[in-house]
mmCIF file of C-alpha atoms and ligand atoms in Angstrom:
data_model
loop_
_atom_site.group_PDB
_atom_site.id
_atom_site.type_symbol
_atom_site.label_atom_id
_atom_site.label_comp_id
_atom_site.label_asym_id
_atom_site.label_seq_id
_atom_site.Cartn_x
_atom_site.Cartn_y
_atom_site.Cartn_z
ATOM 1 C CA UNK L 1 80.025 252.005 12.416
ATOM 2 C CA UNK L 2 77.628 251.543 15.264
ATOM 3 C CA UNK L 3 76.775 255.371 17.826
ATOM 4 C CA UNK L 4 78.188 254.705 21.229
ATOM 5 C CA UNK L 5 77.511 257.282 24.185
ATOM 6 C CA UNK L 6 79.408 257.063 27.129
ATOM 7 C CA UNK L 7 77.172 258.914 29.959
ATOM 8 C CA UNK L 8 78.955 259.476 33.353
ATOM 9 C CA UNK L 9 79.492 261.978 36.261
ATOM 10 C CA UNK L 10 82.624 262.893 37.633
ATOM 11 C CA UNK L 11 83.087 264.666 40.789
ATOM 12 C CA UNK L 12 87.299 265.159 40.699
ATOM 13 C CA UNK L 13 87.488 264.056 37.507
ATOM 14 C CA UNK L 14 89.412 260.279 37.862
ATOM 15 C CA UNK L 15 86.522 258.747 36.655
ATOM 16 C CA UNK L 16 85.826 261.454 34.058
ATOM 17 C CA UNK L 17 89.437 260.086 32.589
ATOM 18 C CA UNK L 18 88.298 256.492 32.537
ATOM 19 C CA UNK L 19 85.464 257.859 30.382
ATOM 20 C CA UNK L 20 87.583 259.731 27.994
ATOM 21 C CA UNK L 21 89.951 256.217 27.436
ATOM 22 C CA UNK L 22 86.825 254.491 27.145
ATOM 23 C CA UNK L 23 85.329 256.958 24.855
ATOM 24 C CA UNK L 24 88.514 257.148 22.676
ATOM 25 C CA UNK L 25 88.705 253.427 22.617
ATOM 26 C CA UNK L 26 85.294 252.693 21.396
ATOM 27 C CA UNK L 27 85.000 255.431 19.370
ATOM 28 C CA UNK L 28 82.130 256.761 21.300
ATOM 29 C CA UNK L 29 81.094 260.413 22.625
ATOM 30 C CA UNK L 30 81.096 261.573 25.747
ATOM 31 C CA UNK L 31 78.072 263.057 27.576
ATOM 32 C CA UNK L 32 78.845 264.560 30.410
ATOM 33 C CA UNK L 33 76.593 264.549 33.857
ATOM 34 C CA UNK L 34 76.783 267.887 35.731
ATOM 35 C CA UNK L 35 77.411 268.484 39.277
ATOM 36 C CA UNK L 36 73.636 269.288 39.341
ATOM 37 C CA UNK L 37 72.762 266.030 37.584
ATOM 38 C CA UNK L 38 71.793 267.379 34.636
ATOM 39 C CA UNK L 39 72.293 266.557 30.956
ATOM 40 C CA UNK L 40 72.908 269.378 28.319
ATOM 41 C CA UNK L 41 69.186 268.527 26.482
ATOM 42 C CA UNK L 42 70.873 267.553 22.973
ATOM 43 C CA UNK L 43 71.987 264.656 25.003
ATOM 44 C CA UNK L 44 68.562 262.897 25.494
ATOM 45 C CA UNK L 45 68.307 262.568 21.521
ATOM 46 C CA UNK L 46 71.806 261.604 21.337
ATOM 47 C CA UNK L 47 71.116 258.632 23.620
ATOM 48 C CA UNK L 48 67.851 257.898 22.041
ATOM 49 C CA UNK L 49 69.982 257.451 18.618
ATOM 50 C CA UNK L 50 72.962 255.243 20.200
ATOM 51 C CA UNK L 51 73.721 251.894 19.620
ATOM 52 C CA UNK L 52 75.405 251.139 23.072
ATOM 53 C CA UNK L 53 75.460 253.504 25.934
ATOM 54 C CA UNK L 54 78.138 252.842 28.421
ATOM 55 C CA UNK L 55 77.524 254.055 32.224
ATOM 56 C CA UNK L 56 79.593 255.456 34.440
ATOM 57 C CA UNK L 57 80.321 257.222 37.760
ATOM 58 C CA UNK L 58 82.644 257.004 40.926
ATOM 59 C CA UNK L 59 81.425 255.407 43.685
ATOM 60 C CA UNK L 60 80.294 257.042 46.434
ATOM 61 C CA UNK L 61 79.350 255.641 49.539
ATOM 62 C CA UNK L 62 78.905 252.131 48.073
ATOM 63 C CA UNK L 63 77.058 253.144 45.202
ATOM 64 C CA UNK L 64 77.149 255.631 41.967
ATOM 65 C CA UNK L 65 77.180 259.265 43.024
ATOM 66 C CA UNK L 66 73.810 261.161 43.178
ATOM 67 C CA UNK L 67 74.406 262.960 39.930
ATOM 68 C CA UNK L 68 74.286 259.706 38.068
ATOM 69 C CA UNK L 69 71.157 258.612 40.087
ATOM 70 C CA UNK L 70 69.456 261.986 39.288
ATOM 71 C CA UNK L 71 70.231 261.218 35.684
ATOM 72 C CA UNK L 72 69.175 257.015 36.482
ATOM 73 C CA UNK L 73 65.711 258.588 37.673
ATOM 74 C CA UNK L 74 65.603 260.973 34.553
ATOM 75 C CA UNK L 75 65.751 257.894 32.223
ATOM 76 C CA UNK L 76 61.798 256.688 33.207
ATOM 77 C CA UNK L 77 61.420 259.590 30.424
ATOM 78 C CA UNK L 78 63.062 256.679 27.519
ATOM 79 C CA UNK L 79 61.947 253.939 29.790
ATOM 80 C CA UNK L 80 58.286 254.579 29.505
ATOM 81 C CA UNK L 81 58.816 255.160 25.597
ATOM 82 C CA UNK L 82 61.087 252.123 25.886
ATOM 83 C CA UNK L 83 63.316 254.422 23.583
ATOM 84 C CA UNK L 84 66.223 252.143 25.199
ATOM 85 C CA UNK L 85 64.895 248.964 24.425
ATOM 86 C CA UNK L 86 67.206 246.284 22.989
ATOM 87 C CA UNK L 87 70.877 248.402 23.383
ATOM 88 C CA UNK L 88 74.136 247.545 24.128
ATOM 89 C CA UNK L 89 75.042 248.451 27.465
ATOM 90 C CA UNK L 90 78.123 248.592 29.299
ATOM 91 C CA UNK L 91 79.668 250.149 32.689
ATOM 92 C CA UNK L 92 82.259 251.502 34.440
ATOM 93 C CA UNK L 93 83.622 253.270 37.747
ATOM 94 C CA UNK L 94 86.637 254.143 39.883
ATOM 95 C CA UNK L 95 86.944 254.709 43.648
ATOM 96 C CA UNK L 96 89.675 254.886 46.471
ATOM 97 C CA UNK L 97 89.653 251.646 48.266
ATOM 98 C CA UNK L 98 90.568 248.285 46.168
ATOM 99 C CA UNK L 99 87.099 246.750 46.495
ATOM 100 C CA UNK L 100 84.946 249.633 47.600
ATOM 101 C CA UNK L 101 81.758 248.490 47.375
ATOM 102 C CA UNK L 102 82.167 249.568 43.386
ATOM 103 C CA UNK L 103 80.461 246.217 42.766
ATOM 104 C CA UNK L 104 77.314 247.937 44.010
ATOM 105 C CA UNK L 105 77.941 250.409 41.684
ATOM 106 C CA UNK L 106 78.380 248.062 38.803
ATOM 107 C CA UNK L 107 75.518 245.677 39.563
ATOM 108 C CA UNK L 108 73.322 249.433 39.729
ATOM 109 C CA UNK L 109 74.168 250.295 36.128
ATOM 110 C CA UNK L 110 73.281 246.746 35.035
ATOM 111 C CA UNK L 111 70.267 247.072 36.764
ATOM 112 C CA UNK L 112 69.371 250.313 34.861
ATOM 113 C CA UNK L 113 70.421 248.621 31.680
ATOM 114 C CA UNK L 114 67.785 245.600 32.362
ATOM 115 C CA UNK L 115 65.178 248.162 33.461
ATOM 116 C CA UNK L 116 65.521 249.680 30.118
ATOM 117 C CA UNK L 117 65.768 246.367 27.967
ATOM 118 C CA UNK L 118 69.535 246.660 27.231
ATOM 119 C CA UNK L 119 71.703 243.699 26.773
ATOM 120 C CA UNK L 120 74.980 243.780 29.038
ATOM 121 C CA UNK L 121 78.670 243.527 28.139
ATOM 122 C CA UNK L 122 80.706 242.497 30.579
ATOM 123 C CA UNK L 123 85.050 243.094 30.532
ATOM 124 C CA UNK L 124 85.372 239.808 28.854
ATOM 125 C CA UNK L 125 88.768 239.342 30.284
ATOM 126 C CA UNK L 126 90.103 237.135 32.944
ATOM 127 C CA UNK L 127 91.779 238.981 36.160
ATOM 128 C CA UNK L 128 95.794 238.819 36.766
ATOM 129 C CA UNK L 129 95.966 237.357 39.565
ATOM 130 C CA UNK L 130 98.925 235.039 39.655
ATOM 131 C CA UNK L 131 101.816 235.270 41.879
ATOM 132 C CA UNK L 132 103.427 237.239 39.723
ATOM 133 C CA UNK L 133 100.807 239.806 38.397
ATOM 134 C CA UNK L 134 101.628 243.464 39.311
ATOM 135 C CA UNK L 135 98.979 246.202 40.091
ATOM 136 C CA UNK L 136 99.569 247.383 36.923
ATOM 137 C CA UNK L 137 98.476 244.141 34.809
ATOM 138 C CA UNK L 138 95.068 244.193 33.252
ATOM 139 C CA UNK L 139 91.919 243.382 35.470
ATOM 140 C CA UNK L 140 94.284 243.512 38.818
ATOM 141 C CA UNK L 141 91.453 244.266 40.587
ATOM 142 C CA UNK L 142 89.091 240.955 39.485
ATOM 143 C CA UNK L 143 86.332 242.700 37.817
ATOM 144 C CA UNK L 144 84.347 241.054 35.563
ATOM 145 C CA UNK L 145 80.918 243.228 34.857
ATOM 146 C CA UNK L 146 82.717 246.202 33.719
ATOM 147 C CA UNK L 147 85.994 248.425 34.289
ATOM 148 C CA UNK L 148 86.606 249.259 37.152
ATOM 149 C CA UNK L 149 89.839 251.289 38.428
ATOM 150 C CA UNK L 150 91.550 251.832 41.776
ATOM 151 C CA UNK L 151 92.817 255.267 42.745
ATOM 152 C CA UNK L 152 94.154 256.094 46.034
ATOM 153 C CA UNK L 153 92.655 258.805 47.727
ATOM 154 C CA UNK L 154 95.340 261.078 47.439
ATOM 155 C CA UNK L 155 96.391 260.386 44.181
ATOM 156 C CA UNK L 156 95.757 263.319 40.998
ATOM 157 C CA UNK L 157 93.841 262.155 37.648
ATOM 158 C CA UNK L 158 97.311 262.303 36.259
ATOM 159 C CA UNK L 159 98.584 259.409 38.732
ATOM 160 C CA UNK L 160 96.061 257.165 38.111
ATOM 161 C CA UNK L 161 97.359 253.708 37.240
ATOM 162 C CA UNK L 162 97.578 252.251 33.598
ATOM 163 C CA UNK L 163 96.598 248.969 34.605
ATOM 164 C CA UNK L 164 93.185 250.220 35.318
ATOM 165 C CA UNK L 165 93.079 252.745 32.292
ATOM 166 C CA UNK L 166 94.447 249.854 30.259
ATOM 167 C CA UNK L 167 91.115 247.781 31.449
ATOM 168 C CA UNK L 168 88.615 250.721 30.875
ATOM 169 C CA UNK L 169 90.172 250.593 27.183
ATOM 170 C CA UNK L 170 90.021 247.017 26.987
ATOM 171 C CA UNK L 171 86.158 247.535 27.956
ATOM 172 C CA UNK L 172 85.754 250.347 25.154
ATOM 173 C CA UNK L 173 87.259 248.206 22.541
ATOM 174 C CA UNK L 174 84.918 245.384 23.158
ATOM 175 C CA UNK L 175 81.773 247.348 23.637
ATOM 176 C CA UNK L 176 82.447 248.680 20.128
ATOM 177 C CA UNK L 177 83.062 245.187 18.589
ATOM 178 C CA UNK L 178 80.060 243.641 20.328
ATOM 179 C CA UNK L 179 77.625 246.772 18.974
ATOM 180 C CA UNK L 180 79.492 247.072 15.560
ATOM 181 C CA UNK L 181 77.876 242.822 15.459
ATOM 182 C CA UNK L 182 74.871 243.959 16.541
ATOM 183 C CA UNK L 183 74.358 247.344 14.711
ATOM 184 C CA UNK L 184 74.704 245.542 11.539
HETATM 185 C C1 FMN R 201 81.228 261.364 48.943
HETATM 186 C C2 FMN R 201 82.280 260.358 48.647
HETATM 187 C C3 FMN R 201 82.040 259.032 48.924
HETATM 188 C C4 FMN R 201 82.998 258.054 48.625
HETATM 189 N N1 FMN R 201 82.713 256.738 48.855
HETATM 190 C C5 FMN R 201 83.596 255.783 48.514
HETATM 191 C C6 FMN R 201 83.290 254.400 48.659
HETATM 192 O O1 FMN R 201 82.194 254.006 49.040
HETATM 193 N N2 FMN R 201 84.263 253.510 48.354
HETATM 194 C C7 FMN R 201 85.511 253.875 47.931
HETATM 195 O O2 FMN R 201 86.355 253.019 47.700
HETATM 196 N N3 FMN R 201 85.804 255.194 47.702
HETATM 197 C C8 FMN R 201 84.883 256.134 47.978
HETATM 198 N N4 FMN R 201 85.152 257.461 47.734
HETATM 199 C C9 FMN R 201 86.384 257.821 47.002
HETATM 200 C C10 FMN R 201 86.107 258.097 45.528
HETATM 201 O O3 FMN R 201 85.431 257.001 44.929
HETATM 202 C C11 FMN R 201 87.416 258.371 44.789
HETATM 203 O O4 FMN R 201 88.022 259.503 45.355
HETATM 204 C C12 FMN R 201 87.237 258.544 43.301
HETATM 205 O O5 FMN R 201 88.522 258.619 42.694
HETATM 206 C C13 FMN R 201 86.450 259.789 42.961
HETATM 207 O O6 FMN R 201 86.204 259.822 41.570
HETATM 208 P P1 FMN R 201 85.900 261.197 40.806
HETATM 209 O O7 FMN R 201 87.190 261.991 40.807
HETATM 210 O O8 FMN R 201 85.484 260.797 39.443
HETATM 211 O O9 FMN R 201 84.817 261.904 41.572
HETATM 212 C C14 FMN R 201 84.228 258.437 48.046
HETATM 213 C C15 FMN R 201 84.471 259.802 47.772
HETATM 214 C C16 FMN R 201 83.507 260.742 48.051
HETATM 215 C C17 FMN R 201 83.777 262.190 47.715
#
């Protein structure tokens, strides 16, 4: 069975449950950023060892958070070693408005991923957007580089919709198919 890490920051925790649905979905672990933008130092190794490493943080003011950019700028550490080279990557990230901006966010973590030699997986599924496709179909929101969920500003991790969480699963599931292939 091929390592998966799933590395994001959370600030209120909605996008910390996308990466626990991921994580359960691919099998992966979960490596947490802090609100300092720091890794527990285990983690470094961990990533080193991983087969795919799926990214992921709200966004923030049409971007990833600074946590996940503190961690972003950490990574030159496996870059320069090119520790990273050649790994599945993947991403993911939530915020309150239906677009966003969380494109930026997602075309940010595939940067990374290129920086560091990865090879990207995208969501691999098509959007619902028919007449009759409900927020709460799969890919309502037309994302196609990664999950990427819609919660209102005032809503609580517990209200976030199943649509989206459905998505970030559908993401998991493939990123562990696509690095079982290439693991073997
Ligand atoms: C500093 C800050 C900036 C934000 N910027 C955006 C933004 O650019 N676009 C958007 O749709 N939502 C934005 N939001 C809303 C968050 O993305 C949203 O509340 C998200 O659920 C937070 O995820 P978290 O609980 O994992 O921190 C912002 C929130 C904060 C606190």
């Amino acid at each position: 069975m091929a390592s998966i890490a799933i590395v994001y920051h959370s600030g209120y925790g909605h996008t910390q449950r996308q990466a626990q649905v991921i994580a359960e979905a691919a099998g992966g672990q979960l490596i947490a950023i802090d609100a300092d933008g720091n890794l527990p130092e285990a983690a470094w190794a961990q990533l080193d060892a991983a087969d795919a490493i799926i990214l992921g943080a709200p966004t923030y003011m049409g971007g990833p958070s600074w946590q996940f950019k503190k961690f972003a700028d950490a990574s030159s550490k496996p870059w320069y070693s090119r520790n990273w080279k050649d790994k599945i990557f993947a991403g993911f990230t939530n915020s309150a408005s239906t677009n966003g901006d969380k494109g930026k966010t997602l075309d940010y973590f595939y940067t990374l991923a290129m920086q560091h030699g990865g090879l990207w997986v995208g969501l691999g599924e098509v959007a619902s957007n028919s007449k009759a496709a409900t927020r709460n179909d799969l890919n309502w929101i037309g994302v196609f580089q990664g999950a990427a969920a819609t919660t209102p500003s005032d809503a609580s991790v517990a209200e976030m919709l199943p649509g989206d969480l459905e998505t970030s699963r559908v993401l998991g599931r493939r990123v562990a198919q696509v690095a079982a292939k290439w693991a073997r």
